[in-house]
CSV table of C-alpha atoms and ligand atoms in Angstrom, one decimal:
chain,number,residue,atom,x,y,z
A,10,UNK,CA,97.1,143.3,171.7
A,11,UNK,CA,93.2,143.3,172.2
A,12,UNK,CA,91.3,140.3,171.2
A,13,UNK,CA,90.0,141.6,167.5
A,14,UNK,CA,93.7,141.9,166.3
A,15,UNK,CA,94.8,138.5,168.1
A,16,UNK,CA,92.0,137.0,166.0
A,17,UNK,CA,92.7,138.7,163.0
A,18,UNK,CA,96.4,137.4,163.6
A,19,UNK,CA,94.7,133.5,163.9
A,20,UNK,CA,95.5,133.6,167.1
A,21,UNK,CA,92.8,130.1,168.2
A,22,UNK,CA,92.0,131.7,171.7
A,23,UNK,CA,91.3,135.0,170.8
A,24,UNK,CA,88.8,133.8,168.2
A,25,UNK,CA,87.0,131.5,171.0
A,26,UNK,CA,86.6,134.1,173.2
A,27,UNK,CA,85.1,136.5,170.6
A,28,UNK,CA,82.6,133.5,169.7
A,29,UNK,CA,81.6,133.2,173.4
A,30,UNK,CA,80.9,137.0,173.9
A,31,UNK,CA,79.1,137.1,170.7
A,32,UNK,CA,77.0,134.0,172.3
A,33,UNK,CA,76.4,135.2,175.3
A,34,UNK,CA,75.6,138.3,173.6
A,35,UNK,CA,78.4,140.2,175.9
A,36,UNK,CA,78.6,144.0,174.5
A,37,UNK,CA,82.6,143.0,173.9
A,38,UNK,CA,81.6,140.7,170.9
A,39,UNK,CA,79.5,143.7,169.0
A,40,UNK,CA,83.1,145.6,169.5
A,41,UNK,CA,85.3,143.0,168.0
A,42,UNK,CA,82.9,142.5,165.4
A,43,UNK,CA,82.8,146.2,164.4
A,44,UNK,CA,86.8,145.6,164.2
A,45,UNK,CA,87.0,142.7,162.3
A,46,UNK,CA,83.6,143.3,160.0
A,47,UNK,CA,85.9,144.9,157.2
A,48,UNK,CA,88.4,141.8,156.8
A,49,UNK,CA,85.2,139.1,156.2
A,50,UNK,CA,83.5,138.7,153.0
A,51,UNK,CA,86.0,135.8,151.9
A,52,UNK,CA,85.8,132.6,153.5
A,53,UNK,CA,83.2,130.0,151.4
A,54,UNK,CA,80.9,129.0,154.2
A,55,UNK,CA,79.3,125.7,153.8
A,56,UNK,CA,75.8,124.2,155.3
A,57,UNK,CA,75.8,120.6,155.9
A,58,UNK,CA,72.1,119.1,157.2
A,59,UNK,CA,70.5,116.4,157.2
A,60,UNK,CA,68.5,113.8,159.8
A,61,UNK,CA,69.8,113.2,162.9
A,62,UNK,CA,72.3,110.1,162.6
A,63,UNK,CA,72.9,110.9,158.6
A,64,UNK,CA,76.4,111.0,158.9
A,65,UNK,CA,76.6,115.1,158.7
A,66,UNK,CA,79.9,114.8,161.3
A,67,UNK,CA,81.3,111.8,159.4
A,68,UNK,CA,81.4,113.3,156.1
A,69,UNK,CA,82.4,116.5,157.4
A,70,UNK,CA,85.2,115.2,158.6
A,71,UNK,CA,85.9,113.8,155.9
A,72,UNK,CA,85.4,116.8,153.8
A,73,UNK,CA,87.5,118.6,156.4
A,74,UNK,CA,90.3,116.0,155.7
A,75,UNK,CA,89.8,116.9,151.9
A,76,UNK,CA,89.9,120.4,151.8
A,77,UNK,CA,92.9,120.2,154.3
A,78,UNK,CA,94.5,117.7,151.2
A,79,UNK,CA,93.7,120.6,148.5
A,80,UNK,CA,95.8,123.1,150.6
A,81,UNK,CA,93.0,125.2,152.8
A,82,UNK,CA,92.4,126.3,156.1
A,83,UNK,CA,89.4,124.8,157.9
A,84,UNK,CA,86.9,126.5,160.3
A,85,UNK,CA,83.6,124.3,161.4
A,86,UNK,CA,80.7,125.1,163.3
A,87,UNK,CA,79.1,122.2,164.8
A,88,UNK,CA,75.5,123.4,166.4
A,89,UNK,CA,74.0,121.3,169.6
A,90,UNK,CA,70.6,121.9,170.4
A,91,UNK,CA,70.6,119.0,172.9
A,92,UNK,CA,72.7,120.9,175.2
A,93,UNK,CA,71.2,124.5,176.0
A,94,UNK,CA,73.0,125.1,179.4
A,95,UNK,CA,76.7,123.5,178.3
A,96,UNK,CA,77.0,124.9,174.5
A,97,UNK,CA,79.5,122.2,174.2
A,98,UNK,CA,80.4,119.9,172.1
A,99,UNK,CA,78.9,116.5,171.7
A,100,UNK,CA,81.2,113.7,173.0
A,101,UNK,CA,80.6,111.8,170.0
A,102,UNK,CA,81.7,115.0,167.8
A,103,UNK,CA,84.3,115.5,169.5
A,104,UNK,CA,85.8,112.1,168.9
A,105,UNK,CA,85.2,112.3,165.2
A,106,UNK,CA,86.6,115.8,165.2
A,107,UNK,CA,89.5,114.6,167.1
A,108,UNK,CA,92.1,113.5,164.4
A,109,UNK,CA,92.1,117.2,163.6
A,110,UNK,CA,92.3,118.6,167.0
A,111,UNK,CA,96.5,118.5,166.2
A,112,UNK,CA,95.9,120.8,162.6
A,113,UNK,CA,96.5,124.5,163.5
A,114,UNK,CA,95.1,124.9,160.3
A,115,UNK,CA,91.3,123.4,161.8
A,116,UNK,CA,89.6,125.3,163.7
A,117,UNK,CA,86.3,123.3,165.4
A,118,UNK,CA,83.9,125.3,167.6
A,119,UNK,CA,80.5,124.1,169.2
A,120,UNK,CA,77.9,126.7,169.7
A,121,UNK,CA,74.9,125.9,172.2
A,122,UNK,CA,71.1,127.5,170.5
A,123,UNK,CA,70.0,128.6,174.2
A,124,UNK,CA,66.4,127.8,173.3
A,125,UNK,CA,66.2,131.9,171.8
A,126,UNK,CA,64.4,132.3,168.5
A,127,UNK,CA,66.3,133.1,166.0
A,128,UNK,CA,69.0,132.4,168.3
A,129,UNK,CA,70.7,129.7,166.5
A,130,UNK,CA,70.9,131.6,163.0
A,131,UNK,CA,72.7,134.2,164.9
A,132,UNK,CA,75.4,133.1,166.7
A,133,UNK,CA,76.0,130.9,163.5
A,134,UNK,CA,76.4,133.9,161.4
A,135,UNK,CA,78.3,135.6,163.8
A,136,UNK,CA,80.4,132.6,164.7
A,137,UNK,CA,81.4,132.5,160.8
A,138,UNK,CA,82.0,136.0,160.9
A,139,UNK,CA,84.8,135.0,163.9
A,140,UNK,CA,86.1,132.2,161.5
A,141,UNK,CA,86.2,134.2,158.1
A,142,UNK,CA,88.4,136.5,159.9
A,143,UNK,CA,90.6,134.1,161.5
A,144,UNK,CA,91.1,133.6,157.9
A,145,UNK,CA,89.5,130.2,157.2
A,146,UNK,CA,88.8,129.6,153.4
A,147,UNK,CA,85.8,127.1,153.5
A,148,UNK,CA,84.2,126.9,157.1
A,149,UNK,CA,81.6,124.1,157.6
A,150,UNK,CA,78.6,124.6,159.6
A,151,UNK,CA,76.9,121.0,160.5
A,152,UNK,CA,73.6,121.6,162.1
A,153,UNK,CA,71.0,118.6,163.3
A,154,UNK,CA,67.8,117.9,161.4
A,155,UNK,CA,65.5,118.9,159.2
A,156,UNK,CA,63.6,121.9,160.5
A,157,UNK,CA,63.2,125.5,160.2
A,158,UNK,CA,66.1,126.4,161.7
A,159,UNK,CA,68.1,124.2,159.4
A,160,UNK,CA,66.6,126.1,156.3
A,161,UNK,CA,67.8,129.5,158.3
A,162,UNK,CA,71.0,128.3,158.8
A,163,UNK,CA,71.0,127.2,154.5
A,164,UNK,CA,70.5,131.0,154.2
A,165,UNK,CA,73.7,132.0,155.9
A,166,UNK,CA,75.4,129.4,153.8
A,167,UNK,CA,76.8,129.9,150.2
A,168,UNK,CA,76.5,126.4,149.3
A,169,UNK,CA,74.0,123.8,151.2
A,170,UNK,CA,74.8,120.1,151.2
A,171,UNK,CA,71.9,118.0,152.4
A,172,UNK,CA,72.9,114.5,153.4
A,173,UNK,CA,70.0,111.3,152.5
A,174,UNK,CA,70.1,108.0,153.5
A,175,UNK,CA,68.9,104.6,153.0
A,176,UNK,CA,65.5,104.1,154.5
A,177,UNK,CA,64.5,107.1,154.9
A,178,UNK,CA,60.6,107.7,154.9
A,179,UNK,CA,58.8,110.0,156.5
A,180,UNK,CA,61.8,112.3,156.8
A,181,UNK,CA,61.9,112.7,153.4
A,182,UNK,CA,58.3,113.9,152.9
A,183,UNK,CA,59.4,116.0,155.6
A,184,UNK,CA,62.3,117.2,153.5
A,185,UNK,CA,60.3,118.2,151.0
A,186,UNK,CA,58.9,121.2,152.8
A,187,UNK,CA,61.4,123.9,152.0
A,188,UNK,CA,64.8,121.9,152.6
A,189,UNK,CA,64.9,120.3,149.4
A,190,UNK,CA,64.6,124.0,147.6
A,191,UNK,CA,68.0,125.3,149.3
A,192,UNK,CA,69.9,122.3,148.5
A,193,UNK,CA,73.2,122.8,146.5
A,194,UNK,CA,74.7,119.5,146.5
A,195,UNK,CA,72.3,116.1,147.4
A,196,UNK,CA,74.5,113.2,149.1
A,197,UNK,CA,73.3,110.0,150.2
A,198,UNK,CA,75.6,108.4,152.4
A,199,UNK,CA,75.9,104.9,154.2
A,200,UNK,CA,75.6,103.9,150.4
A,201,UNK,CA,77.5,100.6,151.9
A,202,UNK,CA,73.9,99.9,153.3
A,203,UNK,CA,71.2,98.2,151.9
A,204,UNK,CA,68.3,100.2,150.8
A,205,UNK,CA,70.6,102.8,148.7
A,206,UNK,CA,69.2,102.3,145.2
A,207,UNK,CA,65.7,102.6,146.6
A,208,UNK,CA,66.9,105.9,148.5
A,209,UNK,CA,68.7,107.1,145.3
A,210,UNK,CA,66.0,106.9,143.6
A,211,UNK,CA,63.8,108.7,145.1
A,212,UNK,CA,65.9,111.8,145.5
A,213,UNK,CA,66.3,111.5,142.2
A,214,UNK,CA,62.7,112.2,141.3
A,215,UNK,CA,62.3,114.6,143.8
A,216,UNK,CA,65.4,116.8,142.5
A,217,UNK,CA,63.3,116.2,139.0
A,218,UNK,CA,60.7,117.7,140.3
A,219,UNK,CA,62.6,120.8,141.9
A,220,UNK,CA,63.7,121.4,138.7
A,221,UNK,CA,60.8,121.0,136.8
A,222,UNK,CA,59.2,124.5,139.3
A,223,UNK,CA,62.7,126.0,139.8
A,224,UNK,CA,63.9,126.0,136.1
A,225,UNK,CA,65.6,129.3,136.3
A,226,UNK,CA,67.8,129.4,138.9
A,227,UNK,CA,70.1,132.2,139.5
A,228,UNK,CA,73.0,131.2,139.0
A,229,UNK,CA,72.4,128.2,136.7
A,230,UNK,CA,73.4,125.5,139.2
A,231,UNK,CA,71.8,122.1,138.7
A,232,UNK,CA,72.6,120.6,142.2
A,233,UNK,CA,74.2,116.9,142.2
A,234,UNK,CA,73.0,114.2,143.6
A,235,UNK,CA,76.1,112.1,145.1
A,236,UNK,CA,77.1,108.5,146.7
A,237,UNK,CA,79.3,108.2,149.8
A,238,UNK,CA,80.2,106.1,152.5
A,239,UNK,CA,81.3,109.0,154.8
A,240,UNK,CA,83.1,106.2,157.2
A,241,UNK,CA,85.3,104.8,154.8
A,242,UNK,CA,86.1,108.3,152.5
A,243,UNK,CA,84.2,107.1,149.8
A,244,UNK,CA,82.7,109.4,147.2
A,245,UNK,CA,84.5,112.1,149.5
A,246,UNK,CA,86.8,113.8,146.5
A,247,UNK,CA,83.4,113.8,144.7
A,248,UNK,CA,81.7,116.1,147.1
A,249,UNK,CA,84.6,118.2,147.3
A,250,UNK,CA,84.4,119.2,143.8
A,251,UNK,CA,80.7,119.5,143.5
A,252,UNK,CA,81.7,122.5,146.3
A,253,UNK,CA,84.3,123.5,145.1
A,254,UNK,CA,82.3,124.1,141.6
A,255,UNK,CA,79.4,125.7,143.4
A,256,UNK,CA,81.6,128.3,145.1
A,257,UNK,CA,83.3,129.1,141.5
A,258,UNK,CA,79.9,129.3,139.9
A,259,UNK,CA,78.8,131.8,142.7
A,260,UNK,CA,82.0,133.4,142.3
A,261,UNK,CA,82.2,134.0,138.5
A,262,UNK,CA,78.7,135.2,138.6
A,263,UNK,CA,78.9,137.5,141.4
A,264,UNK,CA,76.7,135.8,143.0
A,265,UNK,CA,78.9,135.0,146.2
A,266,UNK,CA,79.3,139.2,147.0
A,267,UNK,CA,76.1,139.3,146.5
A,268,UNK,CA,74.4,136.7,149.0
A,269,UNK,CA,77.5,137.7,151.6
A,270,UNK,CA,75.7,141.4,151.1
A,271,UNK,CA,72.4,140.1,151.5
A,272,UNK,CA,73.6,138.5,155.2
A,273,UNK,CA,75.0,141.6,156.3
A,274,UNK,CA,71.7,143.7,155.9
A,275,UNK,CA,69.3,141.0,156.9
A,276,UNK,CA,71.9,140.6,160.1
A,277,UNK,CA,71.6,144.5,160.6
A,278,UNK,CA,67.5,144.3,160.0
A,279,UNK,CA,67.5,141.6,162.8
A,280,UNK,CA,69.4,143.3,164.7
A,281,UNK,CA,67.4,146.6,164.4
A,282,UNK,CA,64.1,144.5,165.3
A,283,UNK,CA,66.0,143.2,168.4
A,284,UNK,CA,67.2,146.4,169.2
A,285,UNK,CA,63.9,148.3,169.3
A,286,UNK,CA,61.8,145.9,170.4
A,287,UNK,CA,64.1,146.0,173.7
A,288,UNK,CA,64.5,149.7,174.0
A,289,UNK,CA,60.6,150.2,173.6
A,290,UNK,CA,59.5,147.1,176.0
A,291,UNK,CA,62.6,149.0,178.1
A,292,UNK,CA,61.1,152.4,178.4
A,293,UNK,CA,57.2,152.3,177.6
A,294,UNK,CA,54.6,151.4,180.0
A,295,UNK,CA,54.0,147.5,179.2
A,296,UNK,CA,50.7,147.4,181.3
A,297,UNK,CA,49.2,147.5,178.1
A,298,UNK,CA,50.5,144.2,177.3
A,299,UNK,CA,48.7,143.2,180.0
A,300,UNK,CA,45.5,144.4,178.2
A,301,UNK,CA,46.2,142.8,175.1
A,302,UNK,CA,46.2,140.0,176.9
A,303,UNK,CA,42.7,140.8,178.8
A,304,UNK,CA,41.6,141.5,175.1
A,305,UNK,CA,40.9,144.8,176.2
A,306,UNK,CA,43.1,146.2,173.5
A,307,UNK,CA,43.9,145.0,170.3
A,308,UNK,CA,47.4,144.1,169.0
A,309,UNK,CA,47.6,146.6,165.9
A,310,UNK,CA,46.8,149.6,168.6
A,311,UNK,CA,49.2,148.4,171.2
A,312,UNK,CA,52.2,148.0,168.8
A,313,UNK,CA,51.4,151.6,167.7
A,314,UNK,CA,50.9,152.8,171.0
A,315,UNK,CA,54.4,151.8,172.1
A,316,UNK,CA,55.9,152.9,168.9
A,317,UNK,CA,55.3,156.2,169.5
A,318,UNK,CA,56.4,156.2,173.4
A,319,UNK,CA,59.5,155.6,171.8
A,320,UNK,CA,59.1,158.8,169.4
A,321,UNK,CA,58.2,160.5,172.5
A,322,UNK,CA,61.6,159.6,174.1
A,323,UNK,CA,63.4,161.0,171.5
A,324,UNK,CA,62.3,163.8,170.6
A,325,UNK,CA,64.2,167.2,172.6
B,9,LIG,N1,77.6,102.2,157.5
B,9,LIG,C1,77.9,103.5,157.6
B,9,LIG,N2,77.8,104.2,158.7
B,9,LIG,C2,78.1,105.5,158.7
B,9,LIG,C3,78.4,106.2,157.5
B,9,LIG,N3,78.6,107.5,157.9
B,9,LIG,C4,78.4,107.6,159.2
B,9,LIG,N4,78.1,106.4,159.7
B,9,LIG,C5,77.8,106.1,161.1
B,9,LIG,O1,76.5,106.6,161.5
B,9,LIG,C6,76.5,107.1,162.8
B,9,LIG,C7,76.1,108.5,162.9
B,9,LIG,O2,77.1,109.3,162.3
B,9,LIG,P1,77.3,110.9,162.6
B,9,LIG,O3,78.4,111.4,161.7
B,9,LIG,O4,77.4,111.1,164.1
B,9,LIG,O5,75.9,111.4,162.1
B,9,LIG,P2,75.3,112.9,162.4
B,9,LIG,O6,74.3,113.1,161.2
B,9,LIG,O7,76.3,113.8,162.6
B,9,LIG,O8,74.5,112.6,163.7
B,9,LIG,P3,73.8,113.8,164.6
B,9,LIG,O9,74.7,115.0,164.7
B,9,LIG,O10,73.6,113.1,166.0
B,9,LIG,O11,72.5,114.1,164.0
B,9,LIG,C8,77.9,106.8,163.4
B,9,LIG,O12,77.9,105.6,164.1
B,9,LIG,C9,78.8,106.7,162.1
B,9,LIG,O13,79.9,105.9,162.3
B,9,LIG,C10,78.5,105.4,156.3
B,9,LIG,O14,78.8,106.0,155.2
B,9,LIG,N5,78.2,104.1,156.4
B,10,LIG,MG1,76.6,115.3,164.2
């Protein structure tokens, strides 16, 4: 059997290697994805963010634990940018992942971002793509911080959790640039800690606020705001169900074939822009890259210039 029906079969191995070709962006992993594309659609693929040290692995553990406890299968995507040349997991992940590491039906992979533009949205969506058809219902993908690429990855995601906690300053004005507007479901955790009322509190307005310049949202969703203590379970069941009652909101409304249709064409767009970009910087004479970059020649001309080398090429 070839590694696209292994996977399909759930077969743990198969499904790694695919994720490493696709990662390494080996031509195999474009095959088994052109094998498995027609099985995905399904799984309920969940974004948790959040500062660095919020808890996000804690709590997605726990969730894991959770949705393990209501009777599903389990994929998670744990992304380290602090490691570009391992791609591995972090130790510290690893040990919090570990009571699940004897669950056939977890299935934890660590994907590296290689420092490539929109490198880490990619292997993510492809990663989930690996997971969905494995056969996972709800795979988690935990990314680190609070930046651009975290509002990428909320775009792959059906439902976005984003995890506050107590004393939180800055990162919270920071926050308020684009992350807050693709939350789903608000959690602050370490609410054992002093300093969650004040941290409450000021989600709170802020989700006011949200609402106050997003008042028709499609679907109607008014995203929680929640309490947990992620190390203890705490407020864990409660998160669960605020999910769980996203994904049937999406799914009643249609909403969840529609943003999984969305992915696929902005996936193909991207991959389109990738594609020709290469093939034309391949083929066409790039010395007049060179004179954009004496200023001899102007960017608008130059991108049209190698355009149509690429006409050229395939015309008979
Ligand atoms: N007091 C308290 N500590 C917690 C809670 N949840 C997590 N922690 C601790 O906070 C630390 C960071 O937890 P992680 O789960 O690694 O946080 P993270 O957001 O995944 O961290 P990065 O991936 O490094 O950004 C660990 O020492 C946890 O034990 C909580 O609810 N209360
Ligand atoms: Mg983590």
């Amino acid at each position: 059997m070839n590694v696209a029906d292994e996977l399909l079969t759930g077969n743990v191995l198969a499904g790694g290697r695919a994720i490493r070709w696709l990662d390494d962006g080996d031509p195999r992993g474009a095959q088994v994805v052109s094998a498995i594309f027609a099985r995905t659609g399904r799984a309920h693929i969940i974004g948790v963010t959040g500062p660095p040290g919020a808890g996000k692995s804690t709590l997605t553990s726990a969730l894991v634990t959770e949705q393990r406890r209501r009777g599903r299968r389990v994929g998670v995507v744990a992304i380290d940018p602090s490691s570009p040349f391992t791609g591995g997991a972090i130790l510290g992940d690893r040990v919090r992942m570990a009571r699940h590491s004897t669950d056939p039906d977890v299935f934890i992979r660590s994907i590296g971002t290689r420092g490539q533009a929109g490198g880490l949205s990619r292997s993510t969506h492809d990663a989930c793509l690996v997971l969905d058809a494995m056969g996972y219902d709800v795979i988690f993908v935990e990314t680190v911080g609070v930046g651009q690429d975290e509002i990428d990855v909320a775009a792959l995601a059906h439902t976005t959790i984003i995890i506050g906690v107590p004393g939180l300053g800055d990162e919270i004005q920071a926050m308020k640039a684009g992350l807050l507007e693709v939350g789903d479901v608000f959690v602050i955790n370490k609410a054992d800690r002093e300093g969650f009322d004040a941290a409450y509190r000021q989600f709170e307005l802020m989700l006011h606020l949200r609402a106050d310049a997003a008042a028709a949202t499609d679907p109607p969703w008014s995203p929680p705001l929640l309490r947990a203590v992620a190390v203890t379970g705490e407020g864990i069941p409660g998160v669960a169900d605020a999910t769980d009652g996203h994904a049937h909101v999406l799914r009643d409304t249609g909403e969840f074939v529609r943003r999984s249709a969305k992915r696929a064409v902005d996936q193909t767009l991207k991959l389109l822009q990738a594609g020709l970009t290469e093939r034309v910087i391949d083929r066409a004479d790039t010395s007049i890259l060179a004179a954009v970059e004496a200023r001899s020649i102007d960017p608008y001309t130059a991108a049209e210039h190698l355009l149509r080398t690429l006409q050229g090429q395939q015309a008979p």
